[in-house]
């Protein structure tokens, strides 16, 4: 198998529907929300073993080992990694050569912005290794989104050089009354963007009167970070899919072809006991059990 088939990546996906923002992420790419220069909000979770105690516990409970790289003589160096494989992340897409403890299940968060809008800064780990959330946001305030993204990358390279992927995307969620009209010159349009994202003084906020309490506020609608598929899918999930389609990889299979199903369906794979959820193929079931720290059962009975 070629190296291109076993390598992996982090991922951050952002879906914007009006003022509702949904973010799904695995790994250590990051998305932050800057609302009119107020306190920043992190919309992702870093799945670095060095910093995420919950993920370390999950990996070790699943049978993996977490430790630093050992040099000759027993000296430990570098960040915490998952062994086998030596990946310093607990979640990613791909990485087929590092074992089943590294999972692709994303942390998902959904928020609703107030009608003043906001700015999203989405960037890979090379940016965040060089810049804090505050530094990245401050570096690009008052600039149009495209120019802001370039400036964040430039600042990261200036700080630490090119050591890792340094990709940045800036997205402005702008109220309709601030949208560009055909009559606006580029200079006037830039001034409008500056007015949106420059830091406001306390006096200017006070002029909003009764609306000041909701100014820049963000409502959290949903958050789910569990790596437990049973929790994410739900035991009573009703899938409108063919009866032998895996709920995870969406691959159709013939009956008895390594397929897991709920207790009422009467089918199960020989190494595993049945579970009370939707259909899972054998490979996805192995992943699920590894994530939850379960060991395979040799019982072939299906009740």
PDB file of C-alpha atoms in Angstrom:
ATOM      1  CA  UNK A   1       0.000   0.000   0.000  1.00  0.00           C
ATOM      2  CA  UNK A   2       1.430   3.383  -0.966  1.00  0.00           C
ATOM      3  CA  UNK A   3       2.112   6.115   1.541  1.00  0.00           C
ATOM      4  CA  UNK A   4      -0.583   8.272  -0.009  1.00  0.00           C
ATOM      5  CA  UNK A   5      -3.185   5.680   0.948  1.00  0.00           C
ATOM      6  CA  UNK A   6      -2.313   5.484   4.638  1.00  0.00           C
ATOM      7  CA  UNK A   7      -1.506   9.109   5.469  1.00  0.00           C
ATOM      8  CA  UNK A   8      -4.055  11.288   7.220  1.00  0.00           C
ATOM      9  CA  UNK A   9      -5.222  14.830   7.761  1.00  0.00           C
ATOM     10  CA  UNK A  10      -7.046  17.063  10.179  1.00  0.00           C
ATOM     11  CA  UNK A  11     -10.247  18.728   9.004  1.00  0.00           C
ATOM     12  CA  UNK A  12     -12.498  21.609   9.996  1.00  0.00           C
ATOM     13  CA  UNK A  13     -15.843  21.951   8.209  1.00  0.00           C
ATOM     14  CA  UNK A  14     -17.997  25.073   8.616  1.00  0.00           C
ATOM     15  CA  UNK A  15     -21.618  25.379   7.469  1.00  0.00           C
ATOM     16  CA  UNK A  16     -23.215  28.835   7.571  1.00  0.00           C
ATOM     17  CA  UNK A  17     -26.990  29.249   7.361  1.00  0.00           C
ATOM     18  CA  UNK A  18     -27.874  32.883   7.910  1.00  0.00           C
ATOM     19  CA  UNK A  19     -26.555  33.680  11.388  1.00  0.00           C
ATOM     20  CA  UNK A  20     -26.379  29.993  12.405  1.00  0.00           C
ATOM     21  CA  UNK A  21     -22.883  28.515  12.247  1.00  0.00           C
ATOM     22  CA  UNK A  22     -22.168  24.775  12.516  1.00  0.00           C
ATOM     23  CA  UNK A  23     -18.584  23.578  12.867  1.00  0.00           C
ATOM     24  CA  UNK A  24     -17.327  19.965  12.737  1.00  0.00           C
ATOM     25  CA  UNK A  25     -13.655  19.248  13.354  1.00  0.00           C
ATOM     26  CA  UNK A  26     -11.126  16.468  13.907  1.00  0.00           C
ATOM     27  CA  UNK A  27      -7.491  17.039  14.818  1.00  0.00           C
ATOM     28  CA  UNK A  28      -5.957  20.420  15.615  1.00  0.00           C
ATOM     29  CA  UNK A  29      -7.159  22.689  12.850  1.00  0.00           C
ATOM     30  CA  UNK A  30      -9.173  25.387  14.542  1.00  0.00           C
ATOM     31  CA  UNK A  31     -12.063  27.799  14.011  1.00  0.00           C
ATOM     32  CA  UNK A  32     -12.519  30.903  16.142  1.00  0.00           C
ATOM     33  CA  UNK A  33     -15.350  33.426  16.146  1.00  0.00           C
ATOM     34  CA  UNK A  34     -14.655  37.138  16.562  1.00  0.00           C
ATOM     35  CA  UNK A  35     -17.771  39.184  17.204  1.00  0.00           C
ATOM     36  CA  UNK A  36     -17.110  42.877  16.764  1.00  0.00           C
ATOM     37  CA  UNK A  37     -13.839  42.838  18.649  1.00  0.00           C
ATOM     38  CA  UNK A  38     -15.390  41.366  21.774  1.00  0.00           C
ATOM     39  CA  UNK A  39     -14.271  38.202  23.545  1.00  0.00           C
ATOM     40  CA  UNK A  40     -13.300  35.464  21.112  1.00  0.00           C
ATOM     41  CA  UNK A  41     -15.108  32.133  21.056  1.00  0.00           C
ATOM     42  CA  UNK A  42     -13.419  28.857  20.120  1.00  0.00           C
ATOM     43  CA  UNK A  43     -15.767  26.714  18.027  1.00  0.00           C
ATOM     44  CA  UNK A  44     -13.517  23.642  17.844  1.00  0.00           C
ATOM     45  CA  UNK A  45     -11.676  21.333  20.235  1.00  0.00           C
ATOM     46  CA  UNK A  46      -8.021  20.452  19.736  1.00  0.00           C
ATOM     47  CA  UNK A  47      -7.564  16.677  19.690  1.00  0.00           C
ATOM     48  CA  UNK A  48      -3.911  16.843  20.717  1.00  0.00           C
ATOM     49  CA  UNK A  49      -3.009  14.201  23.263  1.00  0.00           C
ATOM     50  CA  UNK A  50      -0.647  16.615  24.999  1.00  0.00           C
ATOM     51  CA  UNK A  51      -3.479  19.010  25.831  1.00  0.00           C
ATOM     52  CA  UNK A  52      -6.644  16.898  25.886  1.00  0.00           C
ATOM     53  CA  UNK A  53      -6.872  14.731  29.021  1.00  0.00           C
ATOM     54  CA  UNK A  54     -10.258  13.294  28.020  1.00  0.00           C
ATOM     55  CA  UNK A  55      -8.867  11.989  24.745  1.00  0.00           C
ATOM     56  CA  UNK A  56      -5.840  10.505  26.517  1.00  0.00           C
ATOM     57  CA  UNK A  57      -8.187   8.587  28.801  1.00  0.00           C
ATOM     58  CA  UNK A  58     -10.222   7.345  25.828  1.00  0.00           C
ATOM     59  CA  UNK A  59      -7.159   6.073  23.962  1.00  0.00           C
ATOM     60  CA  UNK A  60      -5.696   4.262  26.971  1.00  0.00           C
ATOM     61  CA  UNK A  61      -9.101   2.787  27.890  1.00  0.00           C
ATOM     62  CA  UNK A  62      -9.317   1.447  24.326  1.00  0.00           C
ATOM     63  CA  UNK A  63      -6.011  -0.381  24.716  1.00  0.00           C
ATOM     64  CA  UNK A  64      -3.676   2.159  23.141  1.00  0.00           C
ATOM     65  CA  UNK A  65      -0.546   3.535  24.749  1.00  0.00           C
ATOM     66  CA  UNK A  66       0.159   7.233  25.262  1.00  0.00           C
ATOM     67  CA  UNK A  67       3.733   8.400  25.745  1.00  0.00           C
ATOM     68  CA  UNK A  68       6.581  10.450  24.367  1.00  0.00           C
ATOM     69  CA  UNK A  69       9.189   9.363  21.871  1.00  0.00           C
ATOM     70  CA  UNK A  70      11.992   7.434  23.586  1.00  0.00           C
ATOM     71  CA  UNK A  71      15.527   8.137  22.454  1.00  0.00           C
ATOM     72  CA  UNK A  72      18.517   5.894  23.044  1.00  0.00           C
ATOM     73  CA  UNK A  73      19.147   5.812  26.766  1.00  0.00           C
ATOM     74  CA  UNK A  74      15.522   6.230  27.752  1.00  0.00           C
ATOM     75  CA  UNK A  75      15.271   9.989  27.270  1.00  0.00           C
ATOM     76  CA  UNK A  76      11.717  11.094  26.412  1.00  0.00           C
ATOM     77  CA  UNK A  77      11.271  13.929  23.935  1.00  0.00           C
ATOM     78  CA  UNK A  78       8.507  15.714  22.084  1.00  0.00           C
ATOM     79  CA  UNK A  79       4.739  15.786  22.638  1.00  0.00           C
ATOM     80  CA  UNK A  80       2.604  12.912  23.860  1.00  0.00           C
ATOM     81  CA  UNK A  81       1.800  10.412  21.116  1.00  0.00           C
ATOM     82  CA  UNK A  82      -0.433   7.401  20.586  1.00  0.00           C
ATOM     83  CA  UNK A  83       1.348   4.084  20.077  1.00  0.00           C
ATOM     84  CA  UNK A  84       1.516   2.168  17.819  1.00  0.00           C
ATOM     85  CA  UNK A  85       2.054   4.755  15.109  1.00  0.00           C
ATOM     86  CA  UNK A  86       3.316   7.708  17.121  1.00  0.00           C
ATOM     87  CA  UNK A  87       0.609  10.190  16.091  1.00  0.00           C
ATOM     88  CA  UNK A  88       0.256  13.148  18.461  1.00  0.00           C
ATOM     89  CA  UNK A  89      -3.466  13.496  17.615  1.00  0.00           C
ATOM     90  CA  UNK A  90      -6.287  11.288  18.843  1.00  0.00           C
ATOM     91  CA  UNK A  91      -8.657  12.040  15.941  1.00  0.00           C
ATOM     92  CA  UNK A  92      -7.993  12.458  12.238  1.00  0.00           C
ATOM     93  CA  UNK A  93      -9.189  11.407   8.800  1.00  0.00           C
ATOM     94  CA  UNK A  94      -7.098   8.598   7.360  1.00  0.00           C
ATOM     95  CA  UNK A  95      -3.904   7.555   9.196  1.00  0.00           C
ATOM     96  CA  UNK A  96      -4.713   3.908   8.510  1.00  0.00           C
ATOM     97  CA  UNK A  97      -1.268   2.823   9.707  1.00  0.00           C
ATOM     98  CA  UNK A  98      -1.569   4.041  13.313  1.00  0.00           C
ATOM     99  CA  UNK A  99      -4.168   1.658  14.689  1.00  0.00           C
ATOM    100  CA  UNK A 100      -7.850   1.782  15.452  1.00  0.00           C
ATOM    101  CA  UNK A 101      -7.555   4.149  18.427  1.00  0.00           C
ATOM    102  CA  UNK A 102      -7.277   7.179  16.128  1.00  0.00           C
ATOM    103  CA  UNK A 103     -10.848   7.903  15.066  1.00  0.00           C
ATOM    104  CA  UNK A 104     -12.454  10.225  12.482  1.00  0.00           C
ATOM    105  CA  UNK A 105     -15.486  11.182  14.597  1.00  0.00           C
ATOM    106  CA  UNK A 106     -15.713  14.994  14.751  1.00  0.00           C
ATOM    107  CA  UNK A 107     -16.464  17.386  17.544  1.00  0.00           C
ATOM    108  CA  UNK A 108     -19.547  19.346  16.438  1.00  0.00           C
ATOM    109  CA  UNK A 109     -20.671  22.723  17.716  1.00  0.00           C
ATOM    110  CA  UNK A 110     -23.484  24.967  16.530  1.00  0.00           C
ATOM    111  CA  UNK A 111     -24.000  28.596  17.529  1.00  0.00           C
ATOM    112  CA  UNK A 112     -26.305  31.413  16.510  1.00  0.00           C
ATOM    113  CA  UNK A 113     -24.874  34.890  16.120  1.00  0.00           C
ATOM    114  CA  UNK A 114     -26.732  38.047  16.966  1.00  0.00           C
ATOM    115  CA  UNK A 115     -27.837  40.272  14.103  1.00  0.00           C
ATOM    116  CA  UNK A 116     -24.578  42.238  14.241  1.00  0.00           C
ATOM    117  CA  UNK A 117     -22.771  39.337  12.564  1.00  0.00           C
ATOM    118  CA  UNK A 118     -19.184  38.248  13.164  1.00  0.00           C
ATOM    119  CA  UNK A 119     -15.957  36.961  11.676  1.00  0.00           C
ATOM    120  CA  UNK A 120     -14.755  33.359  11.439  1.00  0.00           C
ATOM    121  CA  UNK A 121     -11.040  32.582  11.282  1.00  0.00           C
ATOM    122  CA  UNK A 122     -10.457  28.983  10.144  1.00  0.00           C
ATOM    123  CA  UNK A 123      -6.858  27.819   9.997  1.00  0.00           C
ATOM    124  CA  UNK A 124      -4.592  24.780  10.080  1.00  0.00           C
ATOM    125  CA  UNK A 125      -2.310  23.900  12.973  1.00  0.00           C
ATOM    126  CA  UNK A 126       0.701  25.693  11.493  1.00  0.00           C
ATOM    127  CA  UNK A 127      -1.088  28.979  12.154  1.00  0.00           C
ATOM    128  CA  UNK A 128      -2.076  28.153  15.730  1.00  0.00           C
ATOM    129  CA  UNK A 129       1.392  26.846  16.602  1.00  0.00           C
ATOM    130  CA  UNK A 130       2.677  30.340  15.821  1.00  0.00           C
ATOM    131  CA  UNK A 131      -0.210  32.587  16.874  1.00  0.00           C
ATOM    132  CA  UNK A 132      -2.661  32.641  19.755  1.00  0.00           C
ATOM    133  CA  UNK A 133      -6.358  33.088  19.044  1.00  0.00           C
ATOM    134  CA  UNK A 134      -6.114  36.690  20.221  1.00  0.00           C
ATOM    135  CA  UNK A 135      -3.072  37.451  18.054  1.00  0.00           C
ATOM    136  CA  UNK A 136      -4.700  36.011  14.924  1.00  0.00           C
ATOM    137  CA  UNK A 137      -7.902  37.979  15.462  1.00  0.00           C
ATOM    138  CA  UNK A 138      -6.091  41.205  16.274  1.00  0.00           C
ATOM    139  CA  UNK A 139      -3.837  40.887  13.230  1.00  0.00           C
ATOM    140  CA  UNK A 140      -6.720  41.002  10.773  1.00  0.00           C
ATOM    141  CA  UNK A 141      -9.290  43.323  12.355  1.00  0.00           C
ATOM    142  CA  UNK A 142     -10.328  46.187  10.135  1.00  0.00           C
ATOM    143  CA  UNK A 143      -9.397  44.358   6.917  1.00  0.00           C
ATOM    144  CA  UNK A 144     -11.483  42.646   4.210  1.00  0.00           C
ATOM    145  CA  UNK A 145     -11.669  38.876   4.629  1.00  0.00           C
ATOM    146  CA  UNK A 146      -9.312  37.882   1.791  1.00  0.00           C
ATOM    147  CA  UNK A 147      -6.620  40.343   2.816  1.00  0.00           C
ATOM    148  CA  UNK A 148      -7.110  39.391   6.483  1.00  0.00           C
ATOM    149  CA  UNK A 149      -6.420  35.720   5.751  1.00  0.00           C
ATOM    150  CA  UNK A 150      -3.202  36.581   3.907  1.00  0.00           C
ATOM    151  CA  UNK A 151      -2.071  38.773   6.787  1.00  0.00           C
ATOM    152  CA  UNK A 152      -2.672  35.986   9.339  1.00  0.00           C
ATOM    153  CA  UNK A 153      -0.500  33.618   7.278  1.00  0.00           C
ATOM    154  CA  UNK A 154       2.175  36.305   6.893  1.00  0.00           C
ATOM    155  CA  UNK A 155       2.190  36.943  10.629  1.00  0.00           C
ATOM    156  CA  UNK A 156       2.488  33.222  11.415  1.00  0.00           C
ATOM    157  CA  UNK A 157       5.418  32.818   9.007  1.00  0.00           C
ATOM    158  CA  UNK A 158       7.095  35.883  10.470  1.00  0.00           C
ATOM    159  CA  UNK A 159       6.723  34.487  13.973  1.00  0.00           C
ATOM    160  CA  UNK A 160       7.951  30.923  13.514  1.00  0.00           C
ATOM    161  CA  UNK A 161       8.796  30.347   9.865  1.00  0.00           C
ATOM    162  CA  UNK A 162       7.362  27.620   7.631  1.00  0.00           C
ATOM    163  CA  UNK A 163       7.346  24.571   9.914  1.00  0.00           C
ATOM    164  CA  UNK A 164       3.910  23.141   9.133  1.00  0.00           C
ATOM    165  CA  UNK A 165       0.884  23.721   6.944  1.00  0.00           C
ATOM    166  CA  UNK A 166      -0.154  27.374   7.230  1.00  0.00           C
ATOM    167  CA  UNK A 167      -3.581  27.683   5.617  1.00  0.00           C
ATOM    168  CA  UNK A 168      -6.116  30.296   6.676  1.00  0.00           C
ATOM    169  CA  UNK A 169      -9.634  31.212   5.550  1.00  0.00           C
ATOM    170  CA  UNK A 170     -11.488  34.242   6.916  1.00  0.00           C
ATOM    171  CA  UNK A 171     -15.255  34.491   6.505  1.00  0.00           C
ATOM    172  CA  UNK A 172     -17.335  37.526   7.402  1.00  0.00           C
ATOM    173  CA  UNK A 173     -20.967  37.012   8.379  1.00  0.00           C
ATOM    174  CA  UNK A 174     -22.374  40.421   7.601  1.00  0.00           C
ATOM    175  CA  UNK A 175     -25.862  41.818   8.324  1.00  0.00           C
ATOM    176  CA  UNK A 176     -27.881  42.637   5.220  1.00  0.00           C
ATOM    177  CA  UNK A 177     -27.663  46.385   5.808  1.00  0.00           C
ATOM    178  CA  UNK A 178     -23.856  46.143   5.558  1.00  0.00           C
ATOM    179  CA  UNK A 179     -23.764  44.155   2.320  1.00  0.00           C
ATOM    180  CA  UNK A 180     -21.978  45.701  -0.626  1.00  0.00           C
ATOM    181  CA  UNK A 181     -24.214  47.612  -3.012  1.00  0.00           C
ATOM    182  CA  UNK A 182     -23.322  48.144  -6.678  1.00  0.00           C
ATOM    183  CA  UNK A 183     -22.834  51.908  -6.078  1.00  0.00           C
ATOM    184  CA  UNK A 184     -20.135  51.435  -3.413  1.00  0.00           C
ATOM    185  CA  UNK A 185     -16.543  51.938  -4.476  1.00  0.00           C
ATOM    186  CA  UNK A 186     -13.964  49.433  -3.196  1.00  0.00           C
ATOM    187  CA  UNK A 187     -12.645  52.068  -0.773  1.00  0.00           C
ATOM    188  CA  UNK A 188     -16.088  52.701   0.700  1.00  0.00           C
ATOM    189  CA  UNK A 189     -16.745  48.988   0.937  1.00  0.00           C
ATOM    190  CA  UNK A 190     -13.487  48.505   2.857  1.00  0.00           C
ATOM    191  CA  UNK A 191     -14.503  51.294   5.239  1.00  0.00           C
ATOM    192  CA  UNK A 192     -17.735  49.457   5.964  1.00  0.00           C
ATOM    193  CA  UNK A 193     -15.792  46.277   6.792  1.00  0.00           C
ATOM    194  CA  UNK A 194     -13.473  48.257   9.028  1.00  0.00           C
ATOM    195  CA  UNK A 195     -16.452  49.646  10.897  1.00  0.00           C
ATOM    196  CA  UNK A 196     -17.742  46.124  11.428  1.00  0.00           C
ATOM    197  CA  UNK A 197     -14.596  44.614  12.889  1.00  0.00           C
ATOM    198  CA  UNK A 198     -12.693  47.428  14.589  1.00  0.00           C
ATOM    199  CA  UNK A 199     -12.749  47.390  18.389  1.00  0.00           C
ATOM    200  CA  UNK A 200     -15.566  49.506  19.759  1.00  0.00           C
ATOM    201  CA  UNK A 201     -15.164  51.683  22.816  1.00  0.00           C
ATOM    202  CA  UNK A 202     -17.393  51.302  25.869  1.00  0.00           C
ATOM    203  CA  UNK A 203     -19.004  54.655  25.081  1.00  0.00           C
ATOM    204  CA  UNK A 204     -20.074  53.560  21.605  1.00  0.00           C
ATOM    205  CA  UNK A 205     -21.637  50.392  23.045  1.00  0.00           C
ATOM    206  CA  UNK A 206     -23.516  52.444  25.585  1.00  0.00           C
ATOM    207  CA  UNK A 207     -25.162  54.473  22.826  1.00  0.00           C
ATOM    208  CA  UNK A 208     -27.093  51.355  21.804  1.00  0.00           C
ATOM    209  CA  UNK A 209     -29.316  51.806  24.830  1.00  0.00           C
ATOM    210  CA  UNK A 210     -31.613  48.850  25.427  1.00  0.00           C
ATOM    211  CA  UNK A 211     -29.917  46.795  22.705  1.00  0.00           C
ATOM    212  CA  UNK A 212     -26.524  46.753  24.454  1.00  0.00           C
ATOM    213  CA  UNK A 213     -27.288  43.526  26.341  1.00  0.00           C
ATOM    214  CA  UNK A 214     -27.612  41.572  23.088  1.00  0.00           C
ATOM    215  CA  UNK A 215     -24.786  43.298  21.250  1.00  0.00           C
ATOM    216  CA  UNK A 216     -22.326  40.735  19.978  1.00  0.00           C
ATOM    217  CA  UNK A 217     -23.960  37.931  21.931  1.00  0.00           C
ATOM    218  CA  UNK A 218     -23.643  34.330  20.729  1.00  0.00           C
ATOM    219  CA  UNK A 219     -26.222  31.660  21.536  1.00  0.00           C
ATOM    220  CA  UNK A 220     -24.945  28.097  21.799  1.00  0.00           C
ATOM    221  CA  UNK A 221     -27.432  25.734  20.149  1.00  0.00           C
ATOM    222  CA  UNK A 222     -25.669  22.360  20.147  1.00  0.00           C
ATOM    223  CA  UNK A 223     -22.395  20.704  21.084  1.00  0.00           C
ATOM    224  CA  UNK A 224     -21.359  17.052  20.828  1.00  0.00           C
ATOM    225  CA  UNK A 225     -17.821  15.801  21.172  1.00  0.00           C
ATOM    226  CA  UNK A 226     -18.239  12.166  22.160  1.00  0.00           C
ATOM    227  CA  UNK A 227     -16.247   9.512  20.317  1.00  0.00           C
ATOM    228  CA  UNK A 228     -18.832   6.902  21.361  1.00  0.00           C
ATOM    229  CA  UNK A 229     -20.873   5.963  18.309  1.00  0.00           C
ATOM    230  CA  UNK A 230     -23.628   4.504  20.439  1.00  0.00           C
ATOM    231  CA  UNK A 231     -24.117   7.923  22.030  1.00  0.00           C
ATOM    232  CA  UNK A 232     -23.856   9.786  18.750  1.00  0.00           C
ATOM    233  CA  UNK A 233     -26.199   7.563  16.772  1.00  0.00           C
ATOM    234  CA  UNK A 234     -28.612   6.689  19.545  1.00  0.00           C
ATOM    235  CA  UNK A 235     -30.044   3.288  20.381  1.00  0.00           C
ATOM    236  CA  UNK A 236     -33.467   4.151  18.988  1.00  0.00           C
ATOM    237  CA  UNK A 237     -32.257   5.725  15.758  1.00  0.00           C
ATOM    238  CA  UNK A 238     -34.541   4.901  12.855  1.00  0.00           C
ATOM    239  CA  UNK A 239     -32.605   4.999   9.602  1.00  0.00           C
ATOM    240  CA  UNK A 240     -34.430   5.415   6.324  1.00  0.00           C
ATOM    241  CA  UNK A 241     -31.893   3.310   4.467  1.00  0.00           C
ATOM    242  CA  UNK A 242     -31.724  -0.150   2.898  1.00  0.00           C
ATOM    243  CA  UNK A 243     -31.816  -2.827   5.622  1.00  0.00           C
ATOM    244  CA  UNK A 244     -28.213  -3.911   5.012  1.00  0.00           C
ATOM    245  CA  UNK A 245     -26.470  -0.547   4.665  1.00  0.00           C
ATOM    246  CA  UNK A 246     -23.843   0.310   7.274  1.00  0.00           C
ATOM    247  CA  UNK A 247     -24.890   3.408   9.222  1.00  0.00           C
ATOM    248  CA  UNK A 248     -21.308   4.705   9.277  1.00  0.00           C
ATOM    249  CA  UNK A 249     -19.594   3.978   5.958  1.00  0.00           C
ATOM    250  CA  UNK A 250     -22.904   3.722   4.023  1.00  0.00           C
ATOM    251  CA  UNK A 251     -21.769   0.600   2.163  1.00  0.00           C
ATOM    252  CA  UNK A 252     -24.499  -1.826   1.109  1.00  0.00           C
ATOM    253  CA  UNK A 253     -23.836  -5.468   1.983  1.00  0.00           C
ATOM    254  CA  UNK A 254     -25.476  -8.779   1.465  1.00  0.00           C
ATOM    255  CA  UNK A 255     -27.123 -10.455   4.500  1.00  0.00           C
ATOM    256  CA  UNK A 256     -24.601 -12.250   6.750  1.00  0.00           C
ATOM    257  CA  UNK A 257     -21.682 -10.409   5.065  1.00  0.00           C
ATOM    258  CA  UNK A 258     -19.961  -9.321   8.276  1.00  0.00           C
ATOM    259  CA  UNK A 259     -22.928  -7.160   9.203  1.00  0.00           C
ATOM    260  CA  UNK A 260     -23.998  -6.075  12.678  1.00  0.00           C
ATOM    261  CA  UNK A 261     -27.610  -5.266  13.402  1.00  0.00           C
ATOM    262  CA  UNK A 262     -29.878  -4.659  16.339  1.00  0.00           C
ATOM    263  CA  UNK A 263     -31.187  -7.436  18.544  1.00  0.00           C
ATOM    264  CA  UNK A 264     -34.495  -7.577  16.759  1.00  0.00           C
ATOM    265  CA  UNK A 265     -32.884  -8.084  13.342  1.00  0.00           C
ATOM    266  CA  UNK A 266     -31.362 -11.422  14.195  1.00  0.00           C
ATOM    267  CA  UNK A 267     -27.998 -10.905  12.477  1.00  0.00           C
ATOM    268  CA  UNK A 268     -24.613 -10.428  14.088  1.00  0.00           C
ATOM    269  CA  UNK A 269     -20.944 -10.991  13.325  1.00  0.00           C
ATOM    270  CA  UNK A 270     -19.378 -13.990  14.961  1.00  0.00           C
ATOM    271  CA  UNK A 271     -16.634 -12.242  16.995  1.00  0.00           C
ATOM    272  CA  UNK A 272     -19.047  -9.739  18.521  1.00  0.00           C
ATOM    273  CA  UNK A 273     -22.174  -9.744  20.612  1.00  0.00           C
ATOM    274  CA  UNK A 274     -25.135  -7.801  19.146  1.00  0.00           C
ATOM    275  CA  UNK A 275     -25.730  -4.198  20.124  1.00  0.00           C
ATOM    276  CA  UNK A 276     -28.893  -2.124  20.293  1.00  0.00           C
ATOM    277  CA  UNK A 277     -28.120   0.312  17.517  1.00  0.00           C
ATOM    278  CA  UNK A 278     -28.353   0.578  13.727  1.00  0.00           C
ATOM    279  CA  UNK A 279     -26.574  -1.724  11.267  1.00  0.00           C
ATOM    280  CA  UNK A 280     -22.774  -1.625  11.286  1.00  0.00           C
ATOM    281  CA  UNK A 281     -20.417  -3.495   9.002  1.00  0.00           C
ATOM    282  CA  UNK A 282     -17.677  -5.547  10.618  1.00  0.00           C
ATOM    283  CA  UNK A 283     -14.920  -2.972  10.088  1.00  0.00           C
ATOM    284  CA  UNK A 284     -17.007  -0.125  11.531  1.00  0.00           C
ATOM    285  CA  UNK A 285     -18.023  -2.347  14.444  1.00  0.00           C
ATOM    286  CA  UNK A 286     -14.338  -3.031  15.198  1.00  0.00           C
ATOM    287  CA  UNK A 287     -13.683   0.703  15.184  1.00  0.00           C
ATOM    288  CA  UNK A 288     -16.665   1.348  17.434  1.00  0.00           C
ATOM    289  CA  UNK A 289     -15.620  -1.248  19.991  1.00  0.00           C
ATOM    290  CA  UNK A 290     -12.017  -0.043  19.970  1.00  0.00           C
ATOM    291  CA  UNK A 291     -13.175   3.525  20.608  1.00  0.00           C
ATOM    292  CA  UNK A 292     -15.246   2.371  23.553  1.00  0.00           C
ATOM    293  CA  UNK A 293     -12.540   0.184  25.030  1.00  0.00           C
ATOM    294  CA  UNK A 294     -14.378  -3.053  24.398  1.00  0.00           C
ATOM    295  CA  UNK A 295     -12.819  -6.367  23.574  1.00  0.00           C
ATOM    296  CA  UNK A 296     -14.259  -8.765  21.001  1.00  0.00           C
ATOM    297  CA  UNK A 297     -16.494 -11.504  22.304  1.00  0.00           C
ATOM    298  CA  UNK A 298     -16.259 -15.014  20.883  1.00  0.00           C
ATOM    299  CA  UNK A 299     -19.927 -15.627  21.376  1.00  0.00           C
ATOM    300  CA  UNK A 300     -21.811 -16.172  18.147  1.00  0.00           C
ATOM    301  CA  UNK A 301     -25.277 -16.220  19.658  1.00  0.00           C
ATOM    302  CA  UNK A 302     -27.801 -13.604  18.599  1.00  0.00           C
ATOM    303  CA  UNK A 303     -30.734 -13.068  20.861  1.00  0.00           C
TER     304      UNK A 303
END
